[in-house]
XYZ file of C-alpha atoms in Angstrom:
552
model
C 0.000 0.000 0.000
C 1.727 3.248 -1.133
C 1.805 6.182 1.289
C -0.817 9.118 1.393
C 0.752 11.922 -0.734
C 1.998 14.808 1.794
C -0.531 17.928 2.340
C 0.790 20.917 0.620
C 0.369 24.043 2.636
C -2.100 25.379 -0.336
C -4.336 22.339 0.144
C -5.051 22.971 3.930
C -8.420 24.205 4.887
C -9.148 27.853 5.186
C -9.667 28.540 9.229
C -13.386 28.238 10.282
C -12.991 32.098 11.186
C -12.789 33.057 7.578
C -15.110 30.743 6.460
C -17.912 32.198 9.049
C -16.750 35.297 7.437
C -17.387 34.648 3.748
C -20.655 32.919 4.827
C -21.994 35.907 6.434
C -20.931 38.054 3.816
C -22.463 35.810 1.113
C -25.292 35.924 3.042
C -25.662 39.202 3.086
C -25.304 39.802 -0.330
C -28.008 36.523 -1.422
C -30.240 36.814 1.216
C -31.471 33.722 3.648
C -34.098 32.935 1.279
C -34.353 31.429 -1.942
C -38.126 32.914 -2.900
C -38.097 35.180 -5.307
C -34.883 34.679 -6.568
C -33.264 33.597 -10.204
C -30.278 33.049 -11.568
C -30.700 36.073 -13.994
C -31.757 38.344 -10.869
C -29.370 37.223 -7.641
C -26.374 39.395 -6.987
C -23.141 38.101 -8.090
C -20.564 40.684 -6.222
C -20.749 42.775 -3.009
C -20.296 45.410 -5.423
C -23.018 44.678 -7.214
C -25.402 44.219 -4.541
C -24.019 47.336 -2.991
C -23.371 49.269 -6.253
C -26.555 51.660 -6.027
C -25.741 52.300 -2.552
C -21.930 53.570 -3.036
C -23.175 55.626 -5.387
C -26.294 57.333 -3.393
C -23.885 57.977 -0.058
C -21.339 59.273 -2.801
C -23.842 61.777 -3.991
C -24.786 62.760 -0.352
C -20.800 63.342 -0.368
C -20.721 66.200 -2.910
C -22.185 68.308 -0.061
C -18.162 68.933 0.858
C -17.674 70.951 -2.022
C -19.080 73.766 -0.196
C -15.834 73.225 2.191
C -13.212 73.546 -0.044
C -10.114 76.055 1.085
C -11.490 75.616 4.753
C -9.565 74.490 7.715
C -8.888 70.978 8.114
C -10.567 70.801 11.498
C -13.828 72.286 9.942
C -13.783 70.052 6.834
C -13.295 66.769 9.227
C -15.660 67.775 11.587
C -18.250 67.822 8.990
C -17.104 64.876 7.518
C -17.067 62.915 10.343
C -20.420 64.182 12.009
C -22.103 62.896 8.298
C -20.454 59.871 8.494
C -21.311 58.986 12.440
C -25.088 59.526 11.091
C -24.665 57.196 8.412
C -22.704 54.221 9.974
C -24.912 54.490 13.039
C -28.048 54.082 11.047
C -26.717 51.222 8.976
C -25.263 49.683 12.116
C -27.997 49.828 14.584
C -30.815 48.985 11.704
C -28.365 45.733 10.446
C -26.575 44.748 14.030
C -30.082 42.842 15.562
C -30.730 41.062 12.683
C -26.860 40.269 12.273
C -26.245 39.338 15.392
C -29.075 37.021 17.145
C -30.972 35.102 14.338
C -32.327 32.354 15.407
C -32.408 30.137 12.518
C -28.461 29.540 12.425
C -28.264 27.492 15.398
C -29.925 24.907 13.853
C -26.966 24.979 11.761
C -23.910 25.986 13.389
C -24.959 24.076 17.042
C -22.912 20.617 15.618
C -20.175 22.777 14.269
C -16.714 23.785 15.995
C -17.900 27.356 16.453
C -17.055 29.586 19.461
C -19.124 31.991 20.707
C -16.320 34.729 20.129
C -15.680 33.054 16.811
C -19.389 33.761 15.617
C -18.883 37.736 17.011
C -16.387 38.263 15.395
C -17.109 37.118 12.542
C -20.358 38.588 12.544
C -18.781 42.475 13.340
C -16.176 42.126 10.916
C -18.906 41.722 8.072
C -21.066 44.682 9.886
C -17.242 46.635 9.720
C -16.507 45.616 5.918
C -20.037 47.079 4.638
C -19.909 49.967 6.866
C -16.625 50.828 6.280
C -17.146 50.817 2.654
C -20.594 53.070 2.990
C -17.951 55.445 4.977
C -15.600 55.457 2.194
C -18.260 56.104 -0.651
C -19.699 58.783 1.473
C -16.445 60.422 1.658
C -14.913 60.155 -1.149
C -15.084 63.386 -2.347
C -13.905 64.718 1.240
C -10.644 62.836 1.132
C -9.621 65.470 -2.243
C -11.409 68.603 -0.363
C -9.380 68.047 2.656
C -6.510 68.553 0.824
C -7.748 72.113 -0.320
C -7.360 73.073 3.311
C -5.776 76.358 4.065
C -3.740 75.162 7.209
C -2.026 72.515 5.019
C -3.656 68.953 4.360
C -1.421 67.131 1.832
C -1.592 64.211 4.483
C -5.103 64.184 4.818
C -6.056 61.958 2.919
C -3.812 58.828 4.716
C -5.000 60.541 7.949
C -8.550 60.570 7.068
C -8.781 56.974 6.007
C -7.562 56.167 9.638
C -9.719 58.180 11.497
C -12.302 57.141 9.311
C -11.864 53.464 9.970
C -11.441 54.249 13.519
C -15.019 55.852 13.375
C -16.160 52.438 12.010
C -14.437 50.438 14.708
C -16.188 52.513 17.118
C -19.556 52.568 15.731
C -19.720 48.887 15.324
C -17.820 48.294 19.302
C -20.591 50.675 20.695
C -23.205 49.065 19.107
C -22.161 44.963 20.179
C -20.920 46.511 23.777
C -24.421 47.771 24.206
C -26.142 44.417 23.654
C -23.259 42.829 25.857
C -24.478 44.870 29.047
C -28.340 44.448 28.260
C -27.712 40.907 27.772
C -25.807 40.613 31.201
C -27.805 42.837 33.385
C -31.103 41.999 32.569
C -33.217 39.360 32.414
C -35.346 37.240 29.820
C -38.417 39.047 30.895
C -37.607 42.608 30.153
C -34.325 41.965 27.497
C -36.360 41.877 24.567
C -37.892 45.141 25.634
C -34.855 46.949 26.923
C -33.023 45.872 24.168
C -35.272 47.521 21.816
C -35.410 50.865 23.913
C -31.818 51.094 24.161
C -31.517 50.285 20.297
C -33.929 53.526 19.660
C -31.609 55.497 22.288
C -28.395 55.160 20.330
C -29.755 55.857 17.362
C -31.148 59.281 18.278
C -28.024 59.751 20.009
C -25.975 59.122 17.391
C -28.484 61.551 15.676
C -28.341 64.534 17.642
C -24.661 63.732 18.071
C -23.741 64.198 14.427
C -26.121 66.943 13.792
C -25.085 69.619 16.830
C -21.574 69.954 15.255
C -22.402 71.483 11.783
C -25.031 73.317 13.400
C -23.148 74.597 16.040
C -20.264 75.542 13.123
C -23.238 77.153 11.248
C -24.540 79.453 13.335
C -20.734 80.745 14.048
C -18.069 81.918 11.923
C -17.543 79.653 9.362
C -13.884 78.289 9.603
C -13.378 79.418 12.589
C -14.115 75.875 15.142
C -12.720 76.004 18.884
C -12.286 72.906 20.597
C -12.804 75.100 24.375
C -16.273 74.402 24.324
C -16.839 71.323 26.534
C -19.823 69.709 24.523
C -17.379 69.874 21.956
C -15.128 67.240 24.035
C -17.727 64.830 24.580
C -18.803 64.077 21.078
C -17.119 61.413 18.958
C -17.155 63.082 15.428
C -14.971 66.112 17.457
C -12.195 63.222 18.485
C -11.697 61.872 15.252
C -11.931 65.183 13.502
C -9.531 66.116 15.876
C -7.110 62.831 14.459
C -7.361 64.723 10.922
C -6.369 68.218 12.817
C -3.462 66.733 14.514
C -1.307 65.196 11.884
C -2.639 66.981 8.588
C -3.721 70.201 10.093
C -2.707 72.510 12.742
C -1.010 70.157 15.195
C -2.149 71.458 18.431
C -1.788 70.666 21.533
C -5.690 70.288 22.200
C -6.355 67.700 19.201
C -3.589 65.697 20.318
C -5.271 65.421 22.826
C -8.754 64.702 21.471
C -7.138 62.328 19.385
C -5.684 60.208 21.958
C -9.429 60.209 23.903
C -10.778 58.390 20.226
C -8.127 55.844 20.306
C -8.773 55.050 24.013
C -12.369 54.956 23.945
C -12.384 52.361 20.582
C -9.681 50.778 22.481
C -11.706 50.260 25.732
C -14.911 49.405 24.159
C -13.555 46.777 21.498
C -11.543 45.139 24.509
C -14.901 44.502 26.537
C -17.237 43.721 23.326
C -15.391 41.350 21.756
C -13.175 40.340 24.781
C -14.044 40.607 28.134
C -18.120 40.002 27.428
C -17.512 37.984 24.258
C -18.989 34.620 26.295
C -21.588 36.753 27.195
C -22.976 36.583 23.176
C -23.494 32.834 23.900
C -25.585 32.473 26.782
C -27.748 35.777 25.130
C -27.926 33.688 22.145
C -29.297 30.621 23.681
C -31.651 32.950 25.928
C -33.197 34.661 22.972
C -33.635 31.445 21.323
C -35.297 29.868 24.067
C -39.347 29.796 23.006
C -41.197 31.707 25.625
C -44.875 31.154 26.968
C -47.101 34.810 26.548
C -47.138 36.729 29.167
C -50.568 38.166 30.847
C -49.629 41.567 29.718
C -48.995 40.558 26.283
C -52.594 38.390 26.677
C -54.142 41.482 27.988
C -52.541 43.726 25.284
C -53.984 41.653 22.509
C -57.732 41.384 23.664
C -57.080 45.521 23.997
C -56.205 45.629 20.723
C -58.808 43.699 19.622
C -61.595 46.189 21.654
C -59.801 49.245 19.611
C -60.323 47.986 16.353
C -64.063 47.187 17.235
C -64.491 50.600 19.005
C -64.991 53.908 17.495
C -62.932 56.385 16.117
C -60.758 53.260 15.214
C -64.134 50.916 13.811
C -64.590 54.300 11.403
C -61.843 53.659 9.223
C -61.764 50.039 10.049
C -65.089 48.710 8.479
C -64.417 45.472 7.846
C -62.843 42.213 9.648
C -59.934 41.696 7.229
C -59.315 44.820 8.071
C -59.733 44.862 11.872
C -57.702 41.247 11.679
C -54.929 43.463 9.970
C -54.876 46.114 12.483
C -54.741 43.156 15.509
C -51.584 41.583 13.300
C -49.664 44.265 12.577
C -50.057 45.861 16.027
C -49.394 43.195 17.685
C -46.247 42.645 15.712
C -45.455 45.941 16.615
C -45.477 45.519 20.212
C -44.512 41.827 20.824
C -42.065 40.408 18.198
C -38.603 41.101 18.890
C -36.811 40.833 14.971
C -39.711 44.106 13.964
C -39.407 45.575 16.832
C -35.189 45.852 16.523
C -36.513 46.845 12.451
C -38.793 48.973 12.980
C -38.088 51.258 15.615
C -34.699 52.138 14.712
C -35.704 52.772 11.585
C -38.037 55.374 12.474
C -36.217 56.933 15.042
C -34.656 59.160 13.024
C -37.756 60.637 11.222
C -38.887 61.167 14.547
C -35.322 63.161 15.598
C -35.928 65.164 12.833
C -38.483 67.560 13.756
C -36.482 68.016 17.072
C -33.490 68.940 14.697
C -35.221 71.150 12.428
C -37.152 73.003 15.760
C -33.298 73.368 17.281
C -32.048 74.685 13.802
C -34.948 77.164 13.737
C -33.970 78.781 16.828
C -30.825 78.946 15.176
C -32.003 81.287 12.290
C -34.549 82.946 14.848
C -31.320 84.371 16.575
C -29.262 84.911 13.177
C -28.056 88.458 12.252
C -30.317 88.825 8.961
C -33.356 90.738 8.391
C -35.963 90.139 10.248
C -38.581 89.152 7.881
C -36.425 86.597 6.163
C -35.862 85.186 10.012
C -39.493 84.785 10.388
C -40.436 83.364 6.861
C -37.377 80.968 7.408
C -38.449 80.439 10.580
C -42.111 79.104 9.349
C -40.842 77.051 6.526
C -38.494 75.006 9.088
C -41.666 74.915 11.367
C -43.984 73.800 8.494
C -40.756 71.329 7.590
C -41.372 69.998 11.225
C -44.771 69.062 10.908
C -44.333 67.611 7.478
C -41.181 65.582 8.177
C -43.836 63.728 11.048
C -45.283 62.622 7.350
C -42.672 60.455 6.918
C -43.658 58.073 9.942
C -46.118 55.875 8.077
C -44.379 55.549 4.859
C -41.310 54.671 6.509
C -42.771 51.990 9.190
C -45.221 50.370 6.440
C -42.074 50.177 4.313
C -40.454 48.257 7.026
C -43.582 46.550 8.136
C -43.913 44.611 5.134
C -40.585 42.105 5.933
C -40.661 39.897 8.361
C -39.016 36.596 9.509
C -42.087 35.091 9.384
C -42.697 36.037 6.153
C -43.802 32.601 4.820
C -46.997 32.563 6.708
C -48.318 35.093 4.948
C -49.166 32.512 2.478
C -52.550 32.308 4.157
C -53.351 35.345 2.926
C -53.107 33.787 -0.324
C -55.064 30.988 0.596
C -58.191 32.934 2.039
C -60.474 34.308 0.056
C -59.261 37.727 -0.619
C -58.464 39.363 -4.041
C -55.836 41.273 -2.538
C -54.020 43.078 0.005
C -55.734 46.282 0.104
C -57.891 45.535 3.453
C -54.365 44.145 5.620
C -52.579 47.098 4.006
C -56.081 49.547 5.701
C -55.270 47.714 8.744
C -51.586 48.195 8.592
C -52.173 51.920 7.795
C -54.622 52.669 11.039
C -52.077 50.721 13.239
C -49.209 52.840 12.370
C -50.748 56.129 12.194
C -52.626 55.653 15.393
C -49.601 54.327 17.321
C -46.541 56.119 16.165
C -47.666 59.208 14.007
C -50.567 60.899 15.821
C -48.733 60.804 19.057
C -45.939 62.550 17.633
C -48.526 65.226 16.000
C -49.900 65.384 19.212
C -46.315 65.988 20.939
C -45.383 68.482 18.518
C -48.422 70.856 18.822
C -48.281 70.929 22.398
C -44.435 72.000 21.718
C -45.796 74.595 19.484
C -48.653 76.067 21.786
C -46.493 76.025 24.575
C -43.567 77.877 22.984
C -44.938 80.029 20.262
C -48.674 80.441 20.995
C -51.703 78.746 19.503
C -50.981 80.690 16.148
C -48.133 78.046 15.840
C -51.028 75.305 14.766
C -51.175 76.836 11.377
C -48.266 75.216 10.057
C -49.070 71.683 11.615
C -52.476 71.722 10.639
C -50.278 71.827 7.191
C -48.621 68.556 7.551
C -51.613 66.956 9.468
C -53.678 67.454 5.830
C -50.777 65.721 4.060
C -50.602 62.824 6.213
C -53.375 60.506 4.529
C -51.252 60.705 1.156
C -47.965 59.358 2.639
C -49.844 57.091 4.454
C -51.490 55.643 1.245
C -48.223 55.329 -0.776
C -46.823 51.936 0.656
C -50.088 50.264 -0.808
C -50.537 51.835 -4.084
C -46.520 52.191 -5.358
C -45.184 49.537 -3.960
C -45.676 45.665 -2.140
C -46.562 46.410 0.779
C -48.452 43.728 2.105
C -47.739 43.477 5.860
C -45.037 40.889 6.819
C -45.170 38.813 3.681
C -41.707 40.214 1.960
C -38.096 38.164 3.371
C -35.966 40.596 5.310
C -33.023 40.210 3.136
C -35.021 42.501 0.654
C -34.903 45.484 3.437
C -31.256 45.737 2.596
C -32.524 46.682 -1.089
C -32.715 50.675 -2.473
C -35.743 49.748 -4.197
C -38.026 52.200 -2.110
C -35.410 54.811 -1.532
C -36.716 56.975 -5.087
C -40.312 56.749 -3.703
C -38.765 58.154 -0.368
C -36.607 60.266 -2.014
C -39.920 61.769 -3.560
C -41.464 61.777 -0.539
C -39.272 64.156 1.209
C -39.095 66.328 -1.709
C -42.924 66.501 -1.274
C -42.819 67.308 2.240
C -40.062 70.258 1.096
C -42.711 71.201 -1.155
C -45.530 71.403 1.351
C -43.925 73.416 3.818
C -42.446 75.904 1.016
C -46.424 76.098 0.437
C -47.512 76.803 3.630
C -44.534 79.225 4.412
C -44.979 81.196 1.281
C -49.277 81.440 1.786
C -48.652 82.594 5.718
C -46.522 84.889 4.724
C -49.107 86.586 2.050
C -51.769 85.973 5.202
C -53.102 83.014 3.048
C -52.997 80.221 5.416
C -56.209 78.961 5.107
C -56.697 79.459 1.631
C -53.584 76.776 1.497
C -55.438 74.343 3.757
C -58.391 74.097 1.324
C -56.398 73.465 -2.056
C -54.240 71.007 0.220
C -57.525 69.084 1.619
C -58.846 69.155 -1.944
C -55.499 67.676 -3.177
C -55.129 65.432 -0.512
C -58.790 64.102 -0.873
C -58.488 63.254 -4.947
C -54.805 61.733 -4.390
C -56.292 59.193 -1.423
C -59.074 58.242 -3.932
C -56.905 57.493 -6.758
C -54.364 56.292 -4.950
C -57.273 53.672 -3.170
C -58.383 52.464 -6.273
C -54.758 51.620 -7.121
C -53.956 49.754 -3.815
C -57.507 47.823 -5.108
C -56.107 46.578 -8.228
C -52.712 45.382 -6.353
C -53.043 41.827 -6.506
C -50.884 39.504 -4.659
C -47.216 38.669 -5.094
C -46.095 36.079 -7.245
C -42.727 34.308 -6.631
C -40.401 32.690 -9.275
């Protein structure tokens, strides 16, 4: 018997860490789920599933034109405060999904796989496509920071560092924070608190990359100090201050700045992916675990069905398909934990946004320019407020319409229904009575309270335009509650129609500021109910004629 031929070094297997790694990735680019999917139609490339995307956050990058011949400290800072918005949005919308799904134990239980193996692997995917959104998204900032006026010809190298380090950091505070819920809490509230604390980074993260350029904006422009203290305390400012050390002006206080970044990533990728790495397994097999309903969650449902049976509610709900949809989608709403980590992240930052637009407002209210200009800029961010609240339904139904579960929507299907037009009314009167009229209701009390009950004018503007983004997700596009994969979410395919969308709401509050100004304001309300009425109608008989999905 002749001797096994000796293993080459290029024959021995690739280590299970990269493997996890290239599965994850390929998974992210194909999707869990076979439905719907041809040859002809998968992606082939991360580049071209992520093509359209590169080239969206690369548009969104031309905005640092307007920077050119600036310091270096006031081109990073801007850079950086974009690019904290979009990594954290990616990152806390993709990390839940990413990181606990339940379906791969069932394959990866029998397999030689760590816990801290399967983290890693996991983050380093999450780091790979954000890192890349970073880079398309600054692109253009890498050749404007070497415009500067304080030098720059190493910005570029510099840049791509503190960049990266901004990635690091995103993606650390993001696993760290499910580490500590996962630790501290128990089964009963993690879900929950998990949720909550998902909602709370992302309007951090928010806030914290939109008080920099404002704060810039409503100084001199080129002129940033690092003396202010909130200045300290914010994340863009340390690795903007990275940039300012070695490519810029080299002082003493973004040295210093720089060295708080690099500590911080340093700290919190030692305890996410170190010191509570084990901690991922046990919250793995937790949230796996299949637990019996609560009473709350018994109670909550039978509430939910007496709103849909109960007036104002039964109005618009007329008939049981409909008041079925409305006990579905709410109760997906409230109970499942893969929409809940979906949904309310991703409508956390339309609901930032009139807080934003409110702050920037006082900006311009204190500005040196004329005063009637101040006022008339003043409405049309106020108008821009209430519109902006518009967005709520058309972003949740978007994101309402993928689920996990999404092959059990094959019953509706099999009932007796020639479409989805009744789950989508449902869907519609869940999320408008749940998420947008409470914010409506939040902002006009901020308005009365702080500017008088003349203030109502402008949201009595968005409140009329409400019922046509609400109707959008059912007449444009497949909507039907819960019955698309999730691996479709990570598509652009509804980012035109919400591109549109906020052009529309730009266009409604230009309206409204330009009739208040002329002492028109209620002249606008009519021609926007009348508008607003004919666009529902059409707009219902087109969510009528949807039929169902068909899959290949």
């Amino acid at each position: 018997m002749s001797a096994a031929p000796p293993v080459r070094p290029e024959m021995k297997a690739p280590s299970p860490e990269k493997t996890l790694r290239r599965l994850f990735l390929t998974v992210f680019i194909r999707g869990q789920s076979a439905r719907g999917i041809t040859k002809q139609t998968v992606a082939k490339s991360f580049t071209q599933k992520m093509g359209m995307m590169f080239l969206i956050y690369g548009l969104f990058g031309l905005s640092s034109l307007a920077l050119i011949r600036q310091s270096v400290l006031l081109i990073s800072v801007s850079l950086h405060s974009l690019t904290f918005l979009a990594l954290g949005m990616f990152i806390s919308a993709s990390a839940g999904e990413a990181l606990f799904n339940k379906e791969e134990s069932e394959i990866l239980m029998h397999r030689p796989v760590t816990s801290q193996m399967l983290l890693r692997a996991k983050s380093a995917v999450l780091l790979q496509i954000g890192f890349s959104v970073a880079l398309a998204l600054n692109a253009i900032g890498f050749f404007v920071g070497m415009t500067a006026n304080d030098g720059g010809i190493l910005f570029p190298l510099v840049h791509l560092v503190s960049t990266a380090e901004e990635a690091l950091f995103s993606i650390g505070a993001v696993v760290l924070m499910y580490q500590l819920c996962l630790k501290w809490l128990g089964r009963e509230r993690l879900e929950g608190i998990m949720t909550t604390m998902q909602v709370l980074l992302i309007i951090s993260i928010t806030m914290g990359s939109q008080i920099l350029p404002r704060a810039i904006g409503h100084g001199n422009l080129g002129k940033v100090s690092l003396d202010a203290w909130w200045f300290k305390v914010l994340p863009p400012a340390w690795f903007a201050s990275l940039d300012d050390a070695v490519a810029g002006s080299h002082s003493q206080s973004s040295w210093m700045l720089a060295g708080v970044g690099v500590l911080v990533t340093g700290v919190i990728l030692w305890l996410g992916f170190t010191k509570l790495a084990a901690v991922y397994e046990a919250g793995m097999q937790t949230l796996n675990e299949a637990a019996k309903p609560s009473a709350n969650q018994t109670r909550r449902y039978r509430t939910l069905k007496v709103l849909s049976e109960s007036a104002p509610l039964s109005w618009f709900l007329r008939t049981p398909v409909s008041k079925a949809g409305f006990q579905l989608v709410s109760a997906y709403m409230f109970r499942d934990r893969d929409t809940k980590l979906r949904l309310y992240p991703g409508v956390a930052p339309m609901m930032i946004m009139p807080i934003m637009l409110l702050i920037g407002n006082q900006g311009i209210s204190k500005g040196p320019m004329d005063s009637t200009v101040s006022d008339s800029l003043g409405g049309f961010f106020s108008a821009m407020s209430a519109t902006c609240v518009c967005l709520v339904p058309l972003s949740a139904l978007n994101l309402l319409k993928f689920s996990q579960q999404y092959r059990a929507s094959d019953v509706f299907i099999a009932a007796p229904l020639p479409g989805p037009a009744p789950l989508m009314q449902g869907a519609r009167v869940a999320v408008v009575f749940f998420l947008t009229l409470p914010m409506m209701v939040a902002l006009s009390i901020f308005f009365v309270a702080t500017r008088g009950i003349s203030s109502l004018g402008m949201v009595l503007s968005g409140l009329f335009a409400l019922p046509i983004y609400a109707m959008i997700p059912g007449a444009f596009e497949n909507a039907a509650p819960l019955s698309n994969p999730i691996e479709e979410a990570k598509s652009l395919n509804n980012m035109p129609v919400m591109m549109l969308s906020i052009f529309g709401s730009i266009g409604v509050a230009g309206g409204a500021t330009l009739f208040a100004s002329l002492g028109l304001l209620p002249v606008f309300w009519v021609i926007e109910a009348i508008v607003s009425a004919i666009a529902c109608v059409l707009m219902h008989r087109l969510t009528l004629k949807r039929g169902w999905r068909t899959y290949d």
